[in-house]
Short mmCIF file of C-alpha atoms and ligand atoms in Angstrom, two decimals:
data_model
loop_
_atom_site.label_atom_id
_atom_site.label_comp_id
_atom_site.label_asym_id
_atom_site.label_seq_id
_atom_site.Cartn_x
_atom_site.Cartn_y
_atom_site.Cartn_z
CA MET S 1 0.34 0.09 0.00
CA LYS S 2 2.74 2.24 0.63
CA THR S 3 3.74 1.64 -2.52
CA GLY S 4 0.83 1.86 -4.34
CA GLU S 5 1.34 -1.62 -4.96
CA ILE S 6 -2.21 -2.71 -3.53
CA ASN S 7 -4.62 0.30 -3.11
CA LEU S 8 -6.67 -0.03 0.01
CA PRO S 9 -10.41 0.50 -1.18
CA GLU S 10 -9.78 -2.10 -4.01
CA ASN S 11 -8.56 -4.00 -1.10
CA VAL S 12 -11.57 -3.39 0.78
CA LEU S 13 -14.19 -3.70 -2.41
CA ALA S 14 -12.72 -6.97 -3.04
CA PHE S 15 -13.14 -8.82 0.87
CA LEU S 16 -16.91 -6.83 0.89
CA HIS S 17 -17.22 -9.43 -3.17
CA SER S 18 -15.97 -12.41 -1.52
CA ILE S 19 -18.13 -12.27 1.66
CA GLY S 20 -20.83 -11.75 -1.05
CA GLU S 21 -19.98 -13.89 -3.07
CA ASN S 22 -20.46 -16.20 0.33
CA LYS S 23 -23.15 -15.93 2.04
CA SER S 24 -22.95 -19.69 1.79
CA LEU S 25 -20.78 -19.64 4.55
CA ASN S 26 -22.81 -17.68 6.60
CA ALA S 27 -19.78 -17.05 7.92
CA TYR S 28 -20.82 -12.53 9.38
CA ASN S 29 -23.67 -11.68 11.54
CA SER S 30 -23.48 -8.84 10.07
CA VAL S 31 -21.41 -6.32 7.25
CA PHE S 32 -20.15 -3.00 7.98
CA ARG S 33 -19.96 -2.34 4.51
CA GLU S 34 -20.87 1.30 3.64
CA GLU S 35 -18.51 2.58 6.86
CA ALA S 36 -14.91 0.29 5.98
CA LEU S 37 -15.73 1.97 1.93
CA SER S 38 -15.11 5.74 3.87
CA LYS S 39 -12.67 4.01 6.05
CA ALA S 40 -10.59 2.86 3.06
CA ASP S 41 -10.55 6.10 1.65
CA SER S 42 -9.54 8.61 4.79
CA ILE S 43 -7.14 5.22 6.30
CA ALA S 44 -6.06 5.75 2.10
CA GLY S 45 -5.09 9.21 2.92
CA LYS S 46 -3.42 8.66 5.92
CA ILE S 47 -1.02 5.73 4.10
CA SER S 48 0.27 7.41 1.60
CA SER S 49 0.64 11.30 4.05
CA GLY S 50 3.11 8.54 6.19
CA ASP S 51 1.80 9.71 9.55
CA HIS S 52 -1.46 6.35 9.74
CA GLY S 53 -1.55 4.18 12.86
CA LYS S 54 0.25 1.05 13.12
CA LEU S 55 -3.10 -1.85 12.12
CA ALA S 56 -3.00 0.87 8.21
CA GLY S 57 -4.73 -0.42 5.80
CA MET S 58 -5.82 -3.85 7.59
CA VAL S 59 -9.08 -5.42 7.52
CA ILE S 60 -10.49 -7.00 10.12
CA SER S 61 -13.54 -9.57 11.32
CA VAL S 62 -14.96 -9.05 14.76
CA LYS S 63 -17.12 -11.89 16.65
CA ASP S 64 -20.40 -10.92 17.83
CA VAL S 65 -19.42 -11.53 21.68
CA ILE S 66 -17.39 -8.27 21.17
CA SER S 67 -19.39 -4.72 22.06
CA ILE S 68 -18.63 -2.43 18.81
CA LYS S 69 -20.26 1.39 19.81
CA ASP S 70 -24.10 1.67 17.65
CA LYS S 71 -23.30 -1.83 16.40
CA PRO S 72 -25.86 -4.99 16.54
CA MET S 73 -24.27 -7.55 19.23
CA THR S 74 -25.74 -10.67 18.99
CA SER S 75 -24.23 -12.85 20.38
CA SER S 76 -25.66 -15.09 18.14
CA SER S 77 -28.21 -15.36 20.14
CA ALA S 78 -32.06 -14.48 19.77
CA ILE S 79 -32.55 -12.57 23.34
CA LEU S 80 -30.44 -9.88 21.39
CA LYS S 81 -31.53 -9.76 17.61
CA ASN S 82 -31.50 -6.56 18.31
CA PHE S 83 -29.87 -4.86 20.72
CA SER S 84 -26.94 -2.53 19.54
CA PRO S 85 -24.06 -1.10 22.42
CA VAL S 86 -23.56 2.16 23.80
CA TYR S 87 -19.66 1.49 23.68
CA SER S 88 -17.56 -0.46 22.14
CA ALA S 89 -14.92 -2.72 23.48
CA THR S 90 -11.63 -1.63 24.70
CA VAL S 91 -10.26 -4.41 21.53
CA ILE S 92 -12.68 -2.24 19.93
CA GLU S 93 -11.35 1.58 20.56
CA ARG S 94 -7.77 0.51 20.72
CA LEU S 95 -8.20 -1.59 17.13
CA LEU S 96 -9.94 1.37 15.78
CA ALA S 97 -6.91 3.93 17.87
CA GLU S 98 -4.34 2.22 14.67
CA ASP S 99 -6.29 2.59 11.81
CA ALA S 100 -7.55 -1.01 11.67
CA ILE S 101 -11.38 -1.13 9.19
CA ILE S 102 -13.47 -3.65 10.69
CA ILE S 103 -15.70 -5.49 7.93
CA GLY S 104 -18.41 -6.49 10.44
CA LYS S 105 -19.72 -9.16 13.49
CA THR S 106 -18.81 -13.76 12.54
CA ASN S 107 -20.92 -15.53 13.67
CA SER S 108 -20.41 -17.99 16.86
CA ASP S 109 -22.09 -20.94 19.18
CA GLU S 110 -24.97 -18.61 20.92
CA PHE S 111 -23.44 -16.83 24.11
CA ALA S 112 -19.70 -19.08 22.21
CA MET S 113 -20.86 -21.75 23.57
CA GLY S 114 -20.17 -24.60 21.04
CA SER S 115 -17.40 -26.25 19.52
CA THR S 116 -19.21 -26.50 15.84
CA ASN S 117 -21.12 -23.11 15.38
CA GLU S 118 -24.00 -25.33 15.06
CA THR S 119 -25.45 -23.82 18.58
CA SER S 120 -26.13 -20.45 17.27
CA ALA S 121 -30.10 -18.03 17.07
CA PHE S 122 -28.63 -17.22 13.04
CA GLY S 123 -27.72 -21.02 11.66
CA PHE S 124 -24.49 -22.44 11.53
CA VAL S 125 -21.59 -21.74 9.15
CA ARG S 126 -20.04 -24.10 6.64
CA ASN S 127 -16.52 -24.52 6.87
CA PRO S 128 -14.50 -23.51 3.50
CA VAL S 129 -11.88 -25.88 3.05
CA ASN S 130 -14.88 -28.53 3.10
CA ARG S 131 -18.60 -27.20 2.94
CA GLU S 132 -20.22 -30.76 3.77
CA TYR S 133 -17.82 -29.88 8.06
CA VAL S 134 -17.81 -27.59 10.61
CA PRO S 135 -16.05 -24.70 10.67
CA GLY S 136 -15.70 -25.70 14.78
CA GLY S 137 -16.63 -23.24 17.34
CA SER S 138 -17.40 -21.10 18.99
CA SER S 139 -15.74 -18.74 16.53
CA GLY S 140 -16.38 -20.76 14.23
CA GLY S 141 -17.62 -17.59 11.76
CA SER S 142 -14.08 -16.02 12.95
CA ALA S 143 -11.79 -19.04 11.77
CA ALA S 144 -13.94 -19.18 9.06
CA SER S 145 -14.13 -15.39 8.29
CA VAL S 146 -9.89 -15.74 7.77
CA ALA S 147 -9.57 -19.47 6.30
CA ALA S 148 -11.66 -17.89 3.26
CA ARG S 149 -10.25 -14.73 3.01
CA LEU S 150 -13.47 -12.74 3.87
CA CYS S 151 -10.74 -10.37 5.92
CA ASP S 152 -7.12 -10.47 6.85
CA VAL S 153 -7.39 -10.86 11.38
CA SER S 154 -10.76 -11.77 13.41
CA LEU S 155 -10.84 -12.08 16.76
CA GLY S 156 -12.37 -14.64 18.14
CA SER S 157 -12.94 -15.47 21.66
CA ASP S 158 -11.23 -18.76 23.75
CA THR S 159 -13.01 -20.04 27.69
CA GLY S 160 -13.03 -23.34 26.80
CA GLY S 161 -10.91 -24.08 23.16
CA SER S 162 -13.19 -21.32 20.80
CA ILE S 163 -10.49 -19.99 18.60
CA ARG S 164 -7.58 -22.35 19.16
CA GLN S 165 -10.17 -25.33 18.09
CA PRO S 166 -11.76 -23.50 15.30
CA ALA S 167 -8.27 -22.23 13.75
CA SER S 168 -7.11 -25.82 13.35
CA PHE S 169 -10.57 -27.94 12.30
CA CYS S 170 -9.99 -24.29 9.26
CA GLY S 171 -6.40 -24.59 9.33
CA VAL S 172 -5.27 -21.39 10.33
CA TYR S 173 -3.49 -19.80 13.43
CA GLY S 174 -4.88 -19.29 15.95
CA PHE S 175 -3.92 -17.36 20.20
CA LYS S 176 -5.24 -17.35 23.40
CA PRO S 177 -3.56 -14.89 24.96
CA THR S 178 -2.41 -15.10 29.30
CA TYR S 179 -5.57 -14.15 31.46
CA SER S 180 -4.89 -10.93 31.80
CA ILE S 181 -3.44 -9.82 28.97
CA VAL S 182 -6.03 -8.68 26.93
CA SER S 183 -8.96 -6.42 28.21
CA ARG S 184 -12.08 -8.51 28.79
CA TYR S 185 -14.17 -5.65 28.86
CA GLY S 186 -17.10 -5.11 26.04
CA LEU S 187 -16.74 -9.40 26.32
CA THR S 188 -19.54 -10.30 26.44
CA SER S 189 -19.14 -11.88 29.69
CA TYR S 190 -19.68 -16.83 29.68
CA ALA S 191 -17.61 -17.16 32.80
CA SER S 192 -15.36 -14.72 33.74
CA SER S 193 -12.24 -16.32 34.63
CA PHE S 194 -11.59 -18.36 31.79
CA ASP S 195 -12.34 -15.45 29.85
CA THR S 196 -10.01 -14.47 26.76
CA ILE S 197 -10.48 -12.23 23.98
CA GLY S 198 -7.33 -13.10 21.11
CA PRO S 199 -6.43 -12.83 17.15
CA ILE S 200 -7.64 -15.65 13.91
CA ALA S 201 -5.03 -14.91 10.68
CA ASN S 202 -2.88 -16.29 8.12
CA ASN S 203 -0.23 -16.48 10.09
CA ILE S 204 1.99 -15.60 13.22
CA SER S 205 2.64 -11.59 11.79
CA ASP S 206 -0.92 -10.54 11.74
CA ILE S 207 -1.28 -12.58 15.05
CA ALA S 208 1.55 -10.88 16.90
CA ILE S 209 1.11 -7.38 15.50
CA VAL S 210 -2.90 -7.51 16.04
CA MET S 211 -1.88 -8.69 20.08
CA ASP S 212 1.03 -5.40 20.15
CA VAL S 213 -2.56 -3.32 19.97
CA ILE S 214 -4.97 -4.93 22.00
CA SER S 215 -3.23 -6.48 25.26
CA GLY S 216 -1.80 -4.45 28.03
CA HIS S 217 -3.41 -2.75 31.50
CA ASP S 218 -6.83 -1.89 31.17
CA PRO S 219 -8.35 0.46 34.07
CA LYS S 220 -12.00 -0.82 32.93
CA ASP S 221 -10.98 -4.51 33.40
CA SER S 222 -10.90 -5.00 37.00
CA THR S 223 -8.59 -8.73 36.20
CA SER S 224 -6.67 -6.82 33.82
CA SER S 225 -2.78 -7.37 34.10
CA GLN S 226 -1.11 -4.54 34.89
CA LEU S 227 2.92 -6.06 33.15
CA PRO S 228 4.05 -3.93 30.00
CA PRO S 229 3.10 -4.71 27.06
CA ALA S 230 5.25 -7.33 25.30
CA ASN S 231 7.20 -5.91 21.89
CA PHE S 232 5.06 -9.40 20.15
CA SER S 233 5.33 -8.11 16.46
CA VAL S 234 9.59 -8.11 16.31
CA PRO S 235 11.00 -11.53 17.65
CA GLU S 236 14.20 -12.40 19.34
CA LYS S 237 16.38 -14.75 18.97
CA LEU S 238 15.44 -18.01 20.94
CA PRO S 239 16.65 -18.55 23.71
CA GLU S 240 19.04 -21.37 24.59
CA GLY S 241 18.52 -24.89 25.42
CA LEU S 242 15.04 -23.90 24.65
CA LYS S 243 13.06 -27.21 25.42
CA ILE S 244 9.46 -29.00 25.12
CA GLY S 245 7.31 -31.05 27.20
CA LEU S 246 5.45 -33.64 25.40
CA PRO S 247 1.99 -34.06 27.67
CA LEU S 248 1.89 -38.00 27.98
CA GLU S 249 -1.32 -37.60 28.58
CA TYR S 250 -2.41 -35.75 25.33
CA LEU S 251 -1.44 -38.81 23.91
CA GLY S 252 -4.27 -41.17 24.79
CA GLU S 253 -6.20 -43.80 22.97
CA GLY S 254 -8.56 -40.82 22.12
CA LEU S 255 -6.64 -39.03 20.06
CA ASP S 256 -7.24 -39.64 16.57
CA PRO S 257 -3.52 -41.43 15.03
CA GLN S 258 -3.69 -39.04 11.75
CA ILE S 259 -3.04 -36.18 14.72
CA LYS S 260 -0.86 -38.48 16.00
CA SER S 261 1.45 -38.49 13.04
CA PHE S 262 1.43 -35.38 12.42
CA LEU S 263 2.38 -34.55 16.14
CA ASP S 264 5.49 -37.11 15.16
CA SER S 265 6.43 -35.27 13.14
CA PHE S 266 6.76 -31.56 13.70
CA ILE S 267 8.64 -33.43 16.72
CA ASN S 268 10.83 -34.65 14.04
CA ARG S 269 11.23 -31.32 12.55
CA ILE S 270 12.73 -30.17 15.86
CA ARG S 271 14.25 -31.97 17.39
CA SER S 272 16.60 -32.76 14.30
CA ARG S 273 16.83 -28.25 14.52
CA GLY S 274 18.36 -29.23 18.06
CA ILE S 275 15.43 -28.65 20.38
CA LYS S 276 14.72 -30.73 22.22
CA VAL S 277 11.89 -32.20 22.89
CA GLU S 278 11.06 -34.53 26.45
CA PRO S 279 8.31 -36.81 27.55
CA VAL S 280 6.32 -34.38 31.02
CA SER S 281 2.75 -35.22 32.28
CA LEU S 282 0.29 -33.15 33.51
CA PRO S 283 -1.30 -35.90 35.68
CA HIS S 284 -4.52 -34.45 36.52
CA THR S 285 -5.62 -33.65 32.98
CA SER S 286 -7.94 -36.16 32.68
CA TYR S 287 -10.11 -33.89 34.93
CA ALA S 288 -10.39 -30.24 32.88
CA VAL S 289 -13.18 -31.05 31.13
CA ALA S 290 -15.60 -31.69 34.07
CA ALA S 291 -13.88 -29.73 36.09
CA TYR S 292 -14.35 -26.85 33.57
CA TYR S 293 -17.67 -27.81 32.75
CA ILE S 294 -18.62 -27.12 36.01
CA LEU S 295 -17.15 -24.05 36.65
CA THR S 296 -18.61 -21.89 33.15
CA THR S 297 -21.51 -23.36 33.54
CA ALA S 298 -22.01 -22.27 37.66
CA GLU S 299 -20.46 -18.48 35.95
CA ALA S 300 -22.73 -19.14 33.05
CA SER S 301 -26.02 -19.29 34.93
CA SER S 302 -24.43 -15.96 37.18
CA ASN S 303 -23.59 -14.19 33.72
CA LEU S 304 -26.38 -14.80 31.75
CA SER S 305 -28.90 -13.55 34.59
CA ARG S 306 -28.62 -10.33 33.56
CA TYR S 307 -30.65 -11.33 30.42
CA ASP S 308 -34.17 -10.70 32.04
CA GLY S 309 -36.29 -9.03 29.63
CA VAL S 310 -35.84 -5.42 31.95
CA ARG S 311 -31.49 -4.58 30.46
CA TYR S 312 -31.39 -5.89 27.14
CA GLY S 313 -32.36 -7.78 24.55
CA HIS S 314 -35.92 -9.69 24.06
CA ARG S 315 -39.06 -9.29 25.61
CA SER S 316 -41.64 -11.42 25.99
CA LEU S 317 -45.20 -9.69 25.54
CA ASN S 318 -46.81 -13.05 25.88
CA ASN S 319 -47.25 -11.72 29.87
CA SER S 320 -48.84 -11.04 32.60
CA ASP S 321 -46.78 -10.39 34.82
CA LEU S 322 -43.57 -9.11 35.15
CA ASN S 323 -41.89 -13.48 37.14
CA GLU S 324 -43.88 -14.91 34.14
CA MET S 325 -42.68 -11.42 31.72
CA TYR S 326 -39.42 -12.86 32.88
CA THR S 327 -40.03 -16.81 32.48
CA LEU S 328 -40.90 -16.29 28.65
CA SER S 329 -38.08 -14.01 28.12
CA ARG S 330 -35.60 -15.50 28.60
CA THR S 331 -37.78 -19.58 27.41
CA GLU S 332 -38.01 -17.77 24.18
CA GLY S 333 -34.61 -15.67 24.01
CA PHE S 334 -32.66 -18.52 24.44
CA GLY S 335 -31.65 -21.90 22.73
CA ASP S 336 -31.64 -25.22 24.35
CA GLU S 337 -27.17 -26.15 24.60
CA VAL S 338 -27.28 -22.23 26.61
CA LYS S 339 -30.74 -23.41 29.01
CA LEU S 340 -28.71 -26.75 28.83
CA ARG S 341 -26.07 -25.30 30.57
CA ILE S 342 -28.13 -22.47 33.67
CA MET S 343 -29.97 -25.45 34.54
CA LEU S 344 -26.66 -27.38 35.02
CA GLY S 345 -24.51 -24.00 36.73
CA THR S 346 -27.61 -23.73 39.04
CA TYR S 347 -28.08 -26.76 39.97
CA VAL S 348 -23.88 -26.79 41.06
CA LEU S 349 -24.65 -23.76 42.55
CA SER S 350 -27.23 -24.89 44.64
CA ALA S 351 -26.76 -25.85 48.59
CA GLY S 352 -26.38 -29.02 48.83
CA TYR S 353 -24.60 -29.55 45.66
CA TYR S 354 -22.01 -26.34 45.95
CA ASP S 355 -19.49 -28.01 48.06
CA ALA S 356 -20.14 -31.39 46.24
CA TYR S 357 -19.30 -30.39 42.30
CA TYR S 358 -18.20 -26.31 42.82
CA LYS S 359 -15.89 -26.24 45.87
CA LYS S 360 -14.30 -29.89 44.39
CA ALA S 361 -14.21 -28.68 41.16
CA GLN S 362 -12.35 -25.13 42.41
CA LYS S 363 -10.34 -27.45 43.78
CA VAL S 364 -9.41 -29.40 40.71
CA ARG S 365 -8.48 -25.77 38.76
CA ARG S 366 -5.53 -25.13 41.34
CA LEU S 367 -4.78 -28.56 40.77
CA ILE S 368 -4.17 -29.08 36.78
CA LYS S 369 -2.37 -25.40 37.88
CA ASN S 370 -0.48 -26.19 40.01
CA ASP S 371 0.38 -28.62 37.06
CA PHE S 372 1.28 -26.59 34.69
CA ASP S 373 3.76 -24.52 37.46
CA ALA S 374 5.43 -28.25 38.16
CA VAL S 375 5.98 -28.57 34.59
CA PHE S 376 7.83 -25.26 33.59
CA SER S 377 9.87 -24.98 35.53
CA SER S 378 11.36 -27.65 34.17
CA VAL S 379 10.60 -27.08 29.80
CA ASP S 380 9.95 -23.74 27.85
CA LEU S 381 6.85 -24.88 25.95
CA ILE S 382 4.93 -26.84 25.09
CA ILE S 383 3.76 -29.07 22.51
CA ALA S 384 0.17 -30.78 22.47
CA PRO S 385 -2.84 -31.91 19.54
CA THR S 386 -5.37 -28.78 19.31
CA THR S 387 -8.52 -31.31 19.14
CA PRO S 388 -8.92 -35.60 19.33
CA HIS S 389 -10.77 -35.46 16.43
CA ILE S 390 -10.73 -34.08 12.33
CA GLY S 391 -13.08 -32.34 11.35
CA LYS S 392 -17.01 -33.36 11.82
CA LYS S 393 -19.04 -33.00 8.92
CA ILE S 394 -22.77 -30.89 9.82
CA GLY S 395 -25.02 -31.55 11.38
CA ASP S 396 -22.88 -35.04 13.42
CA GLY S 397 -22.04 -33.41 16.35
CA PHE S 398 -25.21 -33.37 18.76
CA THR S 399 -26.50 -36.90 18.45
CA ASP S 400 -24.90 -36.35 22.20
CA PRO S 401 -23.78 -33.46 23.76
CA LEU S 402 -21.19 -35.53 25.98
CA GLN S 403 -19.40 -36.26 22.55
CA MET S 404 -18.96 -32.71 22.05
CA TYR S 405 -17.66 -30.98 25.53
CA LEU S 406 -15.42 -34.11 25.49
CA GLY S 407 -13.70 -32.85 22.14
CA ASP S 408 -12.25 -30.23 24.84
CA VAL S 409 -10.40 -31.76 26.28
CA TYR S 410 -6.96 -30.30 25.42
CA THR S 411 -7.68 -26.98 24.83
CA THR S 412 -9.61 -26.38 28.61
CA SER S 413 -7.14 -27.43 30.90
CA ALA S 414 -4.99 -24.32 29.22
CA ASN S 415 -8.28 -21.42 30.51
CA LEU S 416 -8.85 -23.64 33.49
CA ALA S 417 -5.03 -22.70 34.46
CA GLY S 418 -5.08 -19.19 32.56
CA ILE S 419 -1.89 -19.77 30.55
CA PRO S 420 -1.68 -18.49 26.35
CA ALA S 421 -2.38 -21.07 23.64
CA LEU S 422 -1.30 -21.30 20.12
CA ASN S 423 -2.91 -22.41 17.45
CA ILE S 424 -0.54 -23.73 14.91
CA PRO S 425 -1.54 -25.20 10.96
CA ALA S 426 -0.27 -28.49 10.54
CA GLY S 427 -1.73 -30.03 7.33
CA TYR S 428 -3.65 -31.97 6.22
CA SER S 429 -5.98 -35.27 6.71
CA ASP S 430 -6.42 -38.73 4.24
CA SER S 431 -9.60 -36.69 3.31
CA GLY S 432 -8.27 -32.98 2.91
CA LEU S 433 -9.57 -32.07 6.10
CA PRO S 434 -7.26 -29.22 8.49
CA VAL S 435 -5.61 -30.51 11.57
CA GLY S 436 -3.76 -28.13 13.50
CA LEU S 437 -1.05 -29.16 16.78
CA GLN S 438 -0.81 -27.20 19.89
CA LEU S 439 1.64 -25.09 22.07
CA MET S 440 1.46 -23.64 25.00
CA ALA S 441 4.21 -21.81 27.07
CA ASN S 442 3.45 -19.90 31.12
CA CYS S 443 1.84 -17.16 32.61
CA PHE S 444 2.81 -14.08 30.59
CA ASN S 445 5.61 -16.20 28.35
CA ASP S 446 3.13 -15.66 24.82
CA LYS S 447 5.95 -13.47 23.35
CA LEU S 448 8.66 -17.11 22.83
CA LEU S 449 4.91 -18.50 22.09
CA LEU S 450 4.39 -16.53 19.96
CA ASP S 451 8.44 -16.49 18.96
CA PHE S 452 9.39 -19.91 18.23
CA GLY S 453 5.83 -20.07 16.43
CA ARG S 454 7.04 -18.32 14.06
CA GLU S 455 10.08 -19.94 13.80
CA VAL S 456 9.11 -23.83 13.03
CA ARG S 457 5.89 -23.57 11.49
N1 LIG N 1 -16.36 -26.28 23.19
C1 LIG N 1 -16.35 -24.92 24.49
C2 LIG N 1 -17.42 -24.44 25.71
O1 LIG N 1 -18.32 -24.41 24.68
C3 LIG N 1 -15.29 -23.80 24.70
C4 LIG N 1 -16.49 -23.16 24.31
C5 LIG N 1 -15.55 -21.28 23.98
O2 LIG N 1 -13.86 -21.23 24.48
N2 LIG N 1 -16.29 -20.61 24.89
O3 LIG N 1 -17.46 -24.14 26.32
#
């Protein structure tokens, strides 16, 4: 763009054209055509004058759980169908301040609850690599929009894998940062002690530059870290004697042999470059999914109590009194998966069950964090699969919700422990579907993780 080789308004038009051509993917809930084009004009002017923000020229889609002032934000739920927030998320303010162009909001599972994008109130999303398959979830529209080149980068959210798993299914990069380094202000709350915002992109450079812009302390998020943000977009040499751990618990019989063989060849490749890979143990791994679904449904049952027909979104008009108005608004507005989770969460928090479920799961969360602390005292990074299976056909995932939850077996631990994790595309299966691998680091080692990913991709 600086040399005039690429024209920004034309580039944005080309993205808008592709979005139109790919409507059947159902990746976008809304597209901001006019605004994107007028921004393209003004930012093109800034680029030619040489005085522009860090993200000038970058076209970004945003998962529809992140607030943009006066733009529809549905969280892919019927309960928020006609809702527009009165303020923008901190990540959005920061992107715009650096001259990014936001082209639209992407489809996802309803309230980010799901692994296939099929719980959306606005229909499923197709995987651009094979349209009979799901793109993964919950940030399915985000990953599909990046893989189909309907934008440069997408912002997703990851509570238990929702950036990494769809990135893996669509063959792109997806980064879940350390909890607290990216502000959650303006993100729809699902499970607040797990929720993180992060980028999905076609390469690590784009992930890094977006992280430069969106990370850093925000006084509007009380859980936001005070540590100075890293300079992600300037790669550093990897430390001498870097060691990678391979957790044996992630290689159990549930793992698809094709994914295992991609993992093996990745390990051979990095070993041949002199990087040490050694087996490590995360002994509480098999409890992660159970602890995750107890704690996140508990938090969700509390967070989603705000949708009462009074303050936000849908209100039922068929009521005869206040209580009936609350009940019917929620009954009509929420989809089945969300209702299931509110009921589960209410149950695990209720008197008499709290100690047996919620409190116990909190203790397991600490044990999982302790496992990572122990492992990261002897290795710098962890390599693992992102998912146990390769893709799923549209419609196949919902026969058994428990099976869907078990698909999160390799991703939820990072959220329980708050550590950063990155999906990198590893290749294609025999059936032509993308396979991803996952790299993890200790809290606040996000930069090392991205530098390593860039080095070994
Ligand atoms: N699949 C997980 C769930 O349904 C992860 C969702 C997420 O990370 N938002 O909760």
